[in-house]
PDB file of C-alpha atoms in Angstrom:
ATOM      1  CA  MET A  15      15.404 157.911  81.742  1.00 58.00           C
ATOM      2  CA  PHE A  16      17.534 158.221  84.872  1.00 61.00           C
ATOM      3  CA  ASN A  17      19.063 154.809  84.141  1.00 82.00           C
ATOM      4  CA  LYS A  18      20.265 156.159  80.786  1.00 87.00           C
ATOM      5  CA  TRP A  19      22.232 158.888  82.591  1.00 91.00           C
ATOM      6  CA  ILE A  20      23.557 156.432  85.185  1.00 89.00           C
ATOM      7  CA  GLU A  21      24.754 154.069  82.442  1.00 90.00           C
ATOM      8  CA  GLY A  22      26.105 156.845  80.212  1.00 91.00           C
ATOM      9  CA  LEU A  23      28.147 158.411  83.006  1.00 92.00           C
ATOM     10  CA  ASN A  24      29.501 155.119  84.296  1.00 91.00           C
ATOM     11  CA  ARG A  25      33.151 155.815  83.424  1.00 91.00           C
ATOM     12  CA  THR A  26      33.215 159.316  84.894  1.00 89.00           C
ATOM     13  CA  ARG A  27      31.523 158.043  88.032  1.00 90.00           C
ATOM     14  CA  LYS A  28      33.772 155.016  88.537  1.00 89.00           C
ATOM     15  CA  VAL A  29      37.095 156.569  87.589  1.00 86.00           C
ATOM     16  CA  ALA A  30      36.698 160.052  89.021  1.00 82.00           C
ATOM     17  CA  PHE A  31      33.907 160.034  91.584  1.00 87.00           C
ATOM     18  CA  GLY A  32      34.093 156.435  92.739  1.00 83.00           C
ATOM     19  CA  ARG A  33      35.999 157.362  95.896  1.00 86.00           C
ATOM     20  CA  LEU A  34      33.171 159.618  97.083  1.00 87.00           C
ATOM     21  CA  ALA A  35      31.258 156.672  98.541  1.00 81.00           C
ATOM     22  CA  THR A  36      34.165 156.005 100.883  1.00 83.00           C
ATOM     23  CA  LEU A  37      34.747 159.690 101.559  1.00 88.00           C
ATOM     24  CA  PHE A  38      31.105 160.310 102.499  1.00 87.00           C
ATOM     25  CA  GLY A  39      31.072 157.691 105.232  1.00 80.00           C
ATOM     26  CA  ALA A  40      30.331 158.363 108.864  1.00 67.00           C
ATOM     27  CA  THR A  41      33.821 159.679 109.598  1.00 84.00           C
ATOM     28  CA  ASP A  42      34.614 163.095 110.980  1.00 91.00           C
ATOM     29  CA  ILE A  43      35.382 165.954 108.610  1.00 92.00           C
ATOM     30  CA  SER A  44      39.119 166.628 108.702  1.00 92.00           C
ATOM     31  CA  ALA A  45      41.891 168.226 106.666  1.00 93.00           C
ATOM     32  CA  GLU A  46      42.267 164.880 104.905  1.00 92.00           C
ATOM     33  CA  THR A  47      38.605 165.072 103.866  1.00 93.00           C
ATOM     34  CA  TRP A  48      39.202 168.322 101.996  1.00 95.00           C
ATOM     35  CA  ASP A  49      42.433 167.052 100.420  1.00 95.00           C
ATOM     36  CA  GLU A  50      40.679 163.914  99.154  1.00 93.00           C
ATOM     37  CA  LEU A  51      37.662 165.837  97.839  1.00 94.00           C
ATOM     38  CA  GLU A  52      39.969 168.269  96.049  1.00 95.00           C
ATOM     39  CA  ALA A  53      41.833 165.400  94.373  1.00 93.00           C
ATOM     40  CA  ILE A  54      38.572 163.752  93.279  1.00 91.00           C
ATOM     41  CA  LEU A  55      37.152 166.917  91.703  1.00 91.00           C
ATOM     42  CA  ILE A  56      40.370 167.788  89.881  1.00 89.00           C
ATOM     43  CA  GLN A  57      40.698 164.231  88.575  1.00 86.00           C
ATOM     44  CA  ALA A  58      37.150 164.533  87.226  1.00 85.00           C
ATOM     45  CA  ASP A  59      38.350 167.522  85.166  1.00 85.00           C
ATOM     46  CA  LEU A  60      36.378 170.248  86.914  1.00 87.00           C
ATOM     47  CA  GLY A  61      39.460 172.445  86.749  1.00 84.00           C
ATOM     48  CA  VAL A  62      41.505 173.904  89.602  1.00 89.00           C
ATOM     49  CA  GLU A  63      39.585 177.183  89.930  1.00 89.00           C
ATOM     50  CA  THR A  64      36.158 175.533  89.959  1.00 90.00           C
ATOM     51  CA  THR A  65      37.361 172.926  92.448  1.00 93.00           C
ATOM     52  CA  GLU A  66      38.779 175.524  94.828  1.00 95.00           C
ATOM     53  CA  SER A  67      35.599 177.568  94.594  1.00 94.00           C
ATOM     54  CA  ILE A  68      33.415 174.551  95.431  1.00 95.00           C
ATOM     55  CA  LEU A  69      35.639 173.632  98.391  1.00 97.00           C
ATOM     56  CA  ALA A  70      35.442 177.198  99.722  1.00 97.00           C
ATOM     57  CA  VAL A  71      31.621 177.108  99.591  1.00 96.00           C
ATOM     58  CA  LEU A  72      31.468 173.733 101.366  1.00 96.00           C
ATOM     59  CA  GLN A  73      34.003 174.752 104.011  1.00 96.00           C
ATOM     60  CA  ASP A  74      32.018 177.901 104.729  1.00 96.00           C
ATOM     61  CA  LEU A  75      28.853 175.794 105.048  1.00 95.00           C
ATOM     62  CA  VAL A  76      30.565 173.419 107.493  1.00 94.00           C
ATOM     63  CA  ASN A  77      31.680 176.347 109.640  1.00 94.00           C
ATOM     64  CA  ARG A  78      28.304 178.109 109.593  1.00 95.00           C
ATOM     65  CA  GLU A  79      26.160 175.046 110.261  1.00 93.00           C
ATOM     66  CA  GLY A  80      28.570 173.204 112.488  1.00 91.00           C
ATOM     67  CA  LEU A  81      28.686 170.059 110.349  1.00 89.00           C
ATOM     68  CA  THR A  82      31.024 167.402 111.710  1.00 90.00           C
ATOM     69  CA  HIS A  83      30.467 164.215 109.678  1.00 90.00           C
ATOM     70  CA  THR A  84      31.403 163.626 106.070  1.00 89.00           C
ATOM     71  CA  ASP A  85      28.025 162.088 105.195  1.00 87.00           C
ATOM     72  CA  GLU A  86      26.491 165.529 105.811  1.00 88.00           C
ATOM     73  CA  LEU A  87      28.498 166.908 102.889  1.00 91.00           C
ATOM     74  CA  GLN A  88      26.935 164.812 100.136  1.00 89.00           C
ATOM     75  CA  SER A  89      23.701 166.734  99.619  1.00 90.00           C
ATOM     76  CA  SER A  90      25.561 170.038  99.858  1.00 93.00           C
ATOM     77  CA  LEU A  91      28.030 168.955  97.179  1.00 94.00           C
ATOM     78  CA  ARG A  92      25.160 167.851  94.943  1.00 94.00           C
ATOM     79  CA  ALA A  93      23.366 171.184  95.341  1.00 94.00           C
ATOM     80  CA  GLU A  94      26.558 173.146  94.654  1.00 95.00           C
ATOM     81  CA  LEU A  95      27.352 171.155  91.505  1.00 96.00           C
ATOM     82  CA  ILE A  96      23.819 171.637  90.157  1.00 96.00           C
ATOM     83  CA  ARG A  97      23.995 175.353  90.919  1.00 95.00           C
ATOM     84  CA  ARG A  98      27.076 175.659  88.725  1.00 94.00           C
ATOM     85  CA  LEU A  99      25.323 174.321  85.626  1.00 95.00           C
ATOM     86  CA  ASP A 100      22.750 176.316  83.691  1.00 92.00           C
ATOM     87  CA  ALA A 101      19.483 174.605  82.901  1.00 91.00           C
ATOM     88  CA  ALA A 102      19.544 173.806  79.182  1.00 89.00           C
ATOM     89  CA  PRO A 103      17.407 176.340  77.300  1.00 89.00           C
ATOM     90  CA  ALA A 104      14.560 174.994  75.207  1.00 86.00           C
ATOM     91  CA  VAL A 105      15.558 174.638  71.556  1.00 87.00           C
ATOM     92  CA  ASP A 106      13.117 176.853  69.653  1.00 86.00           C
ATOM     93  CA  PHE A 107      12.406 176.077  66.006  1.00 89.00           C
ATOM     94  CA  ASP A 108       9.185 178.049  65.774  1.00 88.00           C
ATOM     95  CA  SER A 109      10.623 181.565  65.573  1.00 90.00           C
ATOM     96  CA  HIS A 110      12.191 181.038  62.137  1.00 94.00           C
ATOM     97  CA  LYS A 111      11.188 178.904  59.181  1.00 94.00           C
ATOM     98  CA  PRO A 112      13.471 177.439  58.174  1.00 97.00           C
ATOM     99  CA  THR A 113      15.693 177.513  61.261  1.00 97.00           C
ATOM    100  CA  ILE A 114      19.316 177.307  60.150  1.00 98.00           C
ATOM    101  CA  VAL A 115      21.740 175.620  62.547  1.00 98.00           C
ATOM    102  CA  LEU A 116      25.469 175.631  61.856  1.00 96.00           C
ATOM    103  CA  VAL A 117      27.240 172.698  63.533  1.00 96.00           C
ATOM    104  CA  VAL A 118      30.976 173.126  64.139  1.00 93.00           C
ATOM    105  CA  GLY A 119      33.798 171.203  65.780  1.00 90.00           C
ATOM    106  CA  VAL A 120      37.131 169.523  65.121  1.00 85.00           C
ATOM    107  CA  ASN A 121      37.600 166.284  63.211  1.00 81.00           C
ATOM    108  CA  GLY A 122      36.835 163.230  65.306  1.00 84.00           C
ATOM    109  CA  SER A 123      34.569 165.033  67.746  1.00 89.00           C
ATOM    110  CA  GLY A 124      31.508 163.054  66.639  1.00 91.00           C
ATOM    111  CA  LYS A 125      30.023 166.011  64.795  1.00 92.00           C
ATOM    112  CA  THR A 126      28.588 164.261  61.726  1.00 91.00           C
ATOM    113  CA  THR A 127      27.055 161.416  63.723  1.00 92.00           C
ATOM    114  CA  THR A 128      25.579 163.933  66.166  1.00 95.00           C
ATOM    115  CA  ILE A 129      23.958 165.824  63.298  1.00 96.00           C
ATOM    116  CA  ALA A 130      22.329 162.622  62.062  1.00 95.00           C
ATOM    117  CA  LYS A 131      21.016 161.864  65.550  1.00 95.00           C
ATOM    118  CA  LEU A 132      19.605 165.384  65.859  1.00 97.00           C
ATOM    119  CA  GLY A 133      17.981 165.083  62.443  1.00 97.00           C
ATOM    120  CA  ARG A 134      16.302 161.835  63.479  1.00 96.00           C
ATOM    121  CA  GLN A 135      14.971 163.347  66.694  1.00 95.00           C
ATOM    122  CA  TYR A 136      13.522 166.398  64.971  1.00 96.00           C
ATOM    123  CA  ALA A 137      12.016 164.322  62.169  1.00 96.00           C
ATOM    124  CA  MET A 138      10.308 162.130  64.761  1.00 95.00           C
ATOM    125  CA  GLN A 139       8.843 165.311  66.248  1.00 94.00           C
ATOM    126  CA  GLY A 140       7.172 165.982  62.911  1.00 96.00           C
ATOM    127  CA  LYS A 141       9.679 168.555  61.652  1.00 96.00           C
ATOM    128  CA  LYS A 142      10.792 168.687  58.025  1.00 97.00           C
ATOM    129  CA  VAL A 143      14.565 168.378  58.269  1.00 98.00           C
ATOM    130  CA  LEU A 144      17.285 169.019  55.698  1.00 98.00           C
ATOM    131  CA  LEU A 145      20.945 168.087  56.190  1.00 98.00           C
ATOM    132  CA  ALA A 146      23.793 169.919  54.446  1.00 97.00           C
ATOM    133  CA  ALA A 147      27.127 168.132  53.904  1.00 94.00           C
ATOM    134  CA  ALA A 148      29.410 171.190  53.831  1.00 92.00           C
ATOM    135  CA  ASP A 149      32.442 169.234  55.062  1.00 86.00           C
ATOM    136  CA  THR A 150      33.632 168.994  51.467  1.00 83.00           C
ATOM    137  CA  TYR A 151      37.303 168.406  52.309  1.00 78.00           C
ATOM    138  CA  ARG A 152      36.608 165.033  53.878  1.00 76.00           C
ATOM    139  CA  ALA A 153      34.842 162.784  51.409  1.00 71.00           C
ATOM    140  CA  ALA A 154      34.080 160.301  54.164  1.00 83.00           C
ATOM    141  CA  ALA A 155      32.073 162.964  56.015  1.00 83.00           C
ATOM    142  CA  VAL A 156      29.894 163.635  52.963  1.00 88.00           C
ATOM    143  CA  ASP A 157      29.393 159.905  52.388  1.00 91.00           C
ATOM    144  CA  GLN A 158      28.651 159.354  56.055  1.00 91.00           C
ATOM    145  CA  LEU A 159      25.959 162.046  56.139  1.00 93.00           C
ATOM    146  CA  GLN A 160      24.409 160.775  52.900  1.00 94.00           C
ATOM    147  CA  VAL A 161      24.240 157.227  54.294  1.00 95.00           C
ATOM    148  CA  TRP A 162      22.557 158.564  57.410  1.00 93.00           C
ATOM    149  CA  GLY A 163      20.156 160.585  55.276  1.00 95.00           C
ATOM    150  CA  GLU A 164      19.119 157.524  53.285  1.00 96.00           C
ATOM    151  CA  ARG A 165      18.735 155.445  56.430  1.00 93.00           C
ATOM    152  CA  LEU A 166      16.598 158.090  58.147  1.00 93.00           C
ATOM    153  CA  ASN A 167      14.772 159.221  54.998  1.00 96.00           C
ATOM    154  CA  ILE A 168      16.066 162.776  55.461  1.00 97.00           C
ATOM    155  CA  PRO A 169      17.212 164.741  52.368  1.00 97.00           C
ATOM    156  CA  VAL A 170      20.876 165.749  52.156  1.00 97.00           C
ATOM    157  CA  ILE A 171      22.382 168.589  50.096  1.00 97.00           C
ATOM    158  CA  ALA A 172      25.992 167.821  49.134  1.00 94.00           C
ATOM    159  CA  GLY A 173      28.579 169.367  46.833  1.00 83.00           C
ATOM    160  CA  GLN A 174      31.573 168.085  44.935  1.00 80.00           C
ATOM    161  CA  PRO A 175      34.573 166.696  46.853  1.00 76.00           C
ATOM    162  CA  GLU A 176      36.902 169.566  47.829  1.00 78.00           C
ATOM    163  CA  GLY A 177      34.287 172.004  46.553  1.00 83.00           C
ATOM    164  CA  ASP A 178      33.326 175.293  48.143  1.00 89.00           C
ATOM    165  CA  PRO A 179      31.646 174.599  51.503  1.00 91.00           C
ATOM    166  CA  GLY A 180      30.049 178.032  51.386  1.00 93.00           C
ATOM    167  CA  ALA A 181      28.321 177.114  48.127  1.00 94.00           C
ATOM    168  CA  VAL A 182      26.907 173.939  49.690  1.00 95.00           C
ATOM    169  CA  ALA A 183      25.605 175.903  52.669  1.00 96.00           C
ATOM    170  CA  PHE A 184      24.063 178.513  50.359  1.00 97.00           C
ATOM    171  CA  ASP A 185      22.387 175.842  48.213  1.00 97.00           C
ATOM    172  CA  ALA A 186      21.040 174.108  51.307  1.00 97.00           C
ATOM    173  CA  VAL A 187      19.395 177.278  52.589  1.00 98.00           C
ATOM    174  CA  GLN A 188      17.886 177.971  49.169  1.00 97.00           C
ATOM    175  CA  ALA A 189      16.594 174.400  48.944  1.00 98.00           C
ATOM    176  CA  ALA A 190      15.081 174.676  52.406  1.00 98.00           C
ATOM    177  CA  LEU A 191      13.254 177.861  51.457  1.00 98.00           C
ATOM    178  CA  SER A 192      11.833 176.389  48.258  1.00 98.00           C
ATOM    179  CA  ARG A 193      10.844 173.095  49.921  1.00 97.00           C
ATOM    180  CA  LYS A 194       9.407 174.832  53.006  1.00 97.00           C
ATOM    181  CA  MET A 195      11.613 172.886  55.419  1.00 98.00           C
ATOM    182  CA  ASP A 196      11.554 173.520  59.157  1.00 97.00           C
ATOM    183  CA  ILE A 197      15.172 172.888  60.100  1.00 98.00           C
ATOM    184  CA  VAL A 198      18.517 172.857  58.279  1.00 98.00           C
ATOM    185  CA  LEU A 199      21.513 171.268  60.015  1.00 98.00           C
ATOM    186  CA  ILE A 200      24.766 172.250  58.284  1.00 97.00           C
ATOM    187  CA  ASP A 201      27.767 169.980  58.823  1.00 94.00           C
ATOM    188  CA  THR A 202      30.937 172.074  58.490  1.00 90.00           C
ATOM    189  CA  ALA A 203      34.505 170.872  57.967  1.00 79.00           C
ATOM    190  CA  GLY A 204      36.246 169.720  61.134  1.00 72.00           C
ATOM    191  CA  ARG A 205      38.409 172.735  61.742  1.00 63.00           C
ATOM    192  CA  LEU A 206      41.559 172.576  63.782  1.00 61.00           C
ATOM    193  CA  HIS A 207      41.282 175.630  65.992  1.00 53.00           C
ATOM    194  CA  THR A 208      45.004 176.282  65.467  1.00 59.00           C
ATOM    195  CA  ARG A 209      44.663 176.613  61.677  1.00 67.00           C
ATOM    196  CA  TYR A 210      44.013 180.266  60.927  1.00 68.00           C
ATOM    197  CA  ASN A 211      43.009 179.813  57.269  1.00 73.00           C
ATOM    198  CA  LEU A 212      40.470 177.130  58.103  1.00 74.00           C
ATOM    199  CA  MET A 213      38.900 179.208  60.845  1.00 78.00           C
ATOM    200  CA  GLU A 214      38.684 182.117  58.395  1.00 81.00           C
ATOM    201  CA  GLU A 215      36.871 179.836  55.970  1.00 82.00           C
ATOM    202  CA  LEU A 216      34.383 178.971  58.688  1.00 87.00           C
ATOM    203  CA  LYS A 217      33.702 182.687  59.068  1.00 88.00           C
ATOM    204  CA  LYS A 218      33.001 182.777  55.334  1.00 89.00           C
ATOM    205  CA  VAL A 219      30.460 179.950  55.606  1.00 93.00           C
ATOM    206  CA  TYR A 220      28.796 181.869  58.420  1.00 93.00           C
ATOM    207  CA  ARG A 221      28.581 185.012  56.250  1.00 95.00           C
ATOM    208  CA  VAL A 222      27.325 183.131  53.187  1.00 96.00           C
ATOM    209  CA  VAL A 223      24.483 181.579  55.159  1.00 97.00           C
ATOM    210  CA  GLY A 224      23.506 185.068  56.278  1.00 96.00           C
ATOM    211  CA  LYS A 225      23.395 186.234  52.666  1.00 96.00           C
ATOM    212  CA  ALA A 226      21.206 183.294  51.671  1.00 96.00           C
ATOM    213  CA  LEU A 227      18.772 184.089  54.486  1.00 97.00           C
ATOM    214  CA  PRO A 228      19.123 187.336  56.455  1.00 96.00           C
ATOM    215  CA  GLY A 229      19.443 186.624  60.166  1.00 95.00           C
ATOM    216  CA  ALA A 230      20.817 183.126  59.623  1.00 96.00           C
ATOM    217  CA  PRO A 231      22.370 181.081  61.043  1.00 96.00           C
ATOM    218  CA  HIS A 232      19.895 181.205  63.893  1.00 96.00           C
ATOM    219  CA  ALA A 233      22.109 179.021  66.075  1.00 95.00           C
ATOM    220  CA  THR A 234      25.668 177.705  66.003  1.00 95.00           C
ATOM    221  CA  TRP A 235      26.281 174.545  67.986  1.00 96.00           C
ATOM    222  CA  LEU A 236      29.722 173.308  68.925  1.00 95.00           C
ATOM    223  CA  VAL A 237      30.246 169.550  69.247  1.00 95.00           C
ATOM    224  CA  LEU A 238      32.965 168.721  71.775  1.00 93.00           C
ATOM    225  CA  ASP A 239      34.478 165.301  72.378  1.00 92.00           C
ATOM    226  CA  ALA A 240      34.013 164.732  76.118  1.00 91.00           C
ATOM    227  CA  THR A 241      36.968 162.338  76.202  1.00 89.00           C
ATOM    228  CA  THR A 242      39.366 165.246  75.619  1.00 87.00           C
ATOM    229  CA  GLY A 243      38.433 166.909  78.906  1.00 80.00           C
ATOM    230  CA  GLN A 244      39.963 170.309  79.611  1.00 76.00           C
ATOM    231  CA  ASN A 245      41.762 170.261  76.253  1.00 78.00           C
ATOM    232  CA  ALA A 246      38.415 170.947  74.604  1.00 81.00           C
ATOM    233  CA  LEU A 247      38.238 174.382  76.237  1.00 83.00           C
ATOM    234  CA  GLN A 248      40.850 175.909  73.949  1.00 80.00           C
ATOM    235  CA  GLN A 249      38.922 174.611  70.934  1.00 79.00           C
ATOM    236  CA  ALA A 250      35.701 176.010  72.321  1.00 85.00           C
ATOM    237  CA  ARG A 251      37.139 179.494  72.870  1.00 86.00           C
ATOM    238  CA  ALA A 252      38.352 179.694  69.267  1.00 82.00           C
ATOM    239  CA  PHE A 253      35.049 178.508  67.810  1.00 86.00           C
ATOM    240  CA  LYS A 254      33.091 180.865  70.041  1.00 87.00           C
ATOM    241  CA  GLU A 255      35.023 183.817  68.628  1.00 83.00           C
ATOM    242  CA  THR A 256      34.907 182.611  65.023  1.00 83.00           C
ATOM    243  CA  ALA A 257      31.353 181.386  64.596  1.00 85.00           C
ATOM    244  CA  GLN A 258      29.446 182.989  67.474  1.00 89.00           C
ATOM    245  CA  VAL A 259      28.722 179.648  69.122  1.00 93.00           C
ATOM    246  CA  SER A 260      25.447 179.699  71.047  1.00 93.00           C
ATOM    247  CA  GLY A 261      25.428 176.205  72.587  1.00 95.00           C
ATOM    248  CA  VAL A 262      27.503 173.091  73.203  1.00 95.00           C
ATOM    249  CA  ILE A 263      26.839 169.412  72.564  1.00 96.00           C
ATOM    250  CA  LEU A 264      28.961 167.011  74.626  1.00 95.00           C
ATOM    251  CA  ALA A 265      29.537 163.953  72.454  1.00 94.00           C
ATOM    252  CA  LYS A 266      30.977 160.631  73.690  1.00 93.00           C
ATOM    253  CA  LEU A 267      30.174 161.394  77.317  1.00 93.00           C
ATOM    254  CA  ASP A 268      29.652 157.669  77.841  1.00 92.00           C
ATOM    255  CA  SER A 269      33.244 156.984  76.738  1.00 91.00           C
ATOM    256  CA  SER A 270      34.760 159.634  78.989  1.00 88.00           C
ATOM    257  CA  ALA A 271      36.090 159.632  82.522  1.00 85.00           C
ATOM    258  CA  LYS A 272      36.258 163.433  82.296  1.00 84.00           C
ATOM    259  CA  GLY A 273      32.611 164.410  82.534  1.00 87.00           C
ATOM    260  CA  GLY A 274      33.555 167.160  84.957  1.00 88.00           C
ATOM    261  CA  MET A 275      34.540 169.258  81.949  1.00 87.00           C
ATOM    262  CA  ALA A 276      30.875 170.303  81.787  1.00 91.00           C
ATOM    263  CA  PHE A 277      31.499 172.559  84.782  1.00 91.00           C
ATOM    264  CA  ALA A 278      34.606 174.062  83.192  1.00 86.00           C
ATOM    265  CA  ILE A 279      32.659 174.817  79.996  1.00 87.00           C
ATOM    266  CA  GLN A 280      30.041 176.693  82.005  1.00 86.00           C
ATOM    267  CA  LYS A 281      32.560 178.653  84.041  1.00 85.00           C
ATOM    268  CA  GLU A 282      35.056 179.481  81.298  1.00 84.00           C
ATOM    269  CA  LEU A 283      32.730 180.020  78.339  1.00 88.00           C
ATOM    270  CA  GLY A 284      29.309 180.794  79.736  1.00 89.00           C
ATOM    271  CA  LEU A 285      27.757 178.585  77.042  1.00 91.00           C
ATOM    272  CA  PRO A 286      24.752 176.352  77.711  1.00 93.00           C
ATOM    273  CA  ILE A 287      25.109 172.611  77.205  1.00 95.00           C
ATOM    274  CA  LEU A 288      22.205 171.589  74.981  1.00 96.00           C
ATOM    275  CA  TYR A 289      22.681 167.846  74.473  1.00 96.00           C
ATOM    276  CA  ALA A 290      24.800 165.013  75.844  1.00 96.00           C
ATOM    277  CA  GLY A 291      25.827 161.856  74.013  1.00 95.00           C
ATOM    278  CA  LEU A 292      25.235 158.927  76.368  1.00 94.00           C
ATOM    279  CA  GLY A 293      25.758 156.054  73.915  1.00 90.00           C
ATOM    280  CA  GLU A 294      25.977 154.942  70.303  1.00 88.00           C
ATOM    281  CA  ARG A 295      22.262 154.734  69.499  1.00 87.00           C
ATOM    282  CA  PRO A 296      20.404 157.741  68.062  1.00 86.00           C
ATOM    283  CA  GLU A 297      18.131 157.868  71.091  1.00 88.00           C
ATOM    284  CA  ASP A 298      21.183 158.092  73.363  1.00 91.00           C
ATOM    285  CA  LEU A 299      21.669 161.739  72.407  1.00 94.00           C
ATOM    286  CA  GLN A 300      19.729 163.377  75.224  1.00 94.00           C
ATOM    287  CA  PRO A 301      18.739 166.967  76.005  1.00 95.00           C
ATOM    288  CA  PHE A 302      21.071 168.055  78.780  1.00 95.00           C
ATOM    289  CA  ASP A 303      19.538 167.652  82.237  1.00 95.00           C
ATOM    290  CA  ARG A 304      21.761 169.167  84.917  1.00 95.00           C
ATOM    291  CA  GLU A 305      20.161 167.294  87.821  1.00 95.00           C
ATOM    292  CA  ALA A 306      20.310 163.929  86.057  1.00 94.00           C
ATOM    293  CA  PHE A 307      23.904 164.710  85.060  1.00 95.00           C
ATOM    294  CA  VAL A 308      25.027 165.491  88.609  1.00 94.00           C
ATOM    295  CA  ASP A 309      23.152 162.509  90.056  1.00 92.00           C
ATOM    296  CA  GLY A 310      24.700 160.342  87.335  1.00 90.00           C
ATOM    297  CA  ILE A 311      28.283 161.296  88.138  1.00 90.00           C
ATOM    298  CA  LEU A 312      27.667 161.035  91.889  1.00 89.00           C
ATOM    299  CA  GLY A 313      25.712 157.783  91.578  1.00 83.00           C
ATOM    300  CA  LEU A 314      22.681 159.146  93.402  1.00 73.00           C
ATOM    301  CA  LYS A 315      19.117 157.971  92.844  1.00 64.00           C
ATOM    302  CA  ASN A 316      16.146 160.213  93.545  1.00 51.00           C
TER     303      ASN A 316
END
């Protein structure tokens, strides 16, 4: 399992953290050490504030413990990075039946493919899964989810092209109730966070689901494209306000050199990262493991 994280985080590690091996040699800690470490962390997309905060903690540690060599910093950096990520909460599908999950994100984030991968995982756990193709404005998204459904033998509720996404979501919840399904994953249209009318429509879908089943949706997960780095934060803030996002899925982490954005998401949004996409295969969507993530970007093996 650790190899999957090492392989999936290869680009972030090589592009952003690759210089750490040289930095953490047997040389003395100097002003140049801190300048280099600052550049590495910012390049990895941790953000300026998070980077400065980490440096302050490490510098305080060096002063208190009298550390003099750079190789003594490695374990301290690892511990500080892990501390800044929340452990992913367990995904609970037993409190509600069916559990309704709204999946949101912008076009191109990998949202529809992620939904299919989640559906496969839950079905393999013995759950009865239903997918809802409520991205009615993009015919390709509906087709894509239906193809996945056929391939995985998971039922899909879809509406007419350019139809009312709220109606599809409502029908999916009703179908799940009548068929006694365990989980409903609703694929919503890929909203641009700058388009007010589309974000308002997402609010409507959220309300309609609540009318179909009081208390639903029970979770709203935001799929973010890890290759966009810090730019994804603005999207995330808008979705958090609009759809009460409760967790984040980092898609395409294997294609990104900006894996450090995970730390910015935690600091800026306070949202847990639930899953990470470490490759193209369905099994490459992994529950987020903060220790494996940090060891993966640092290239450490425990």
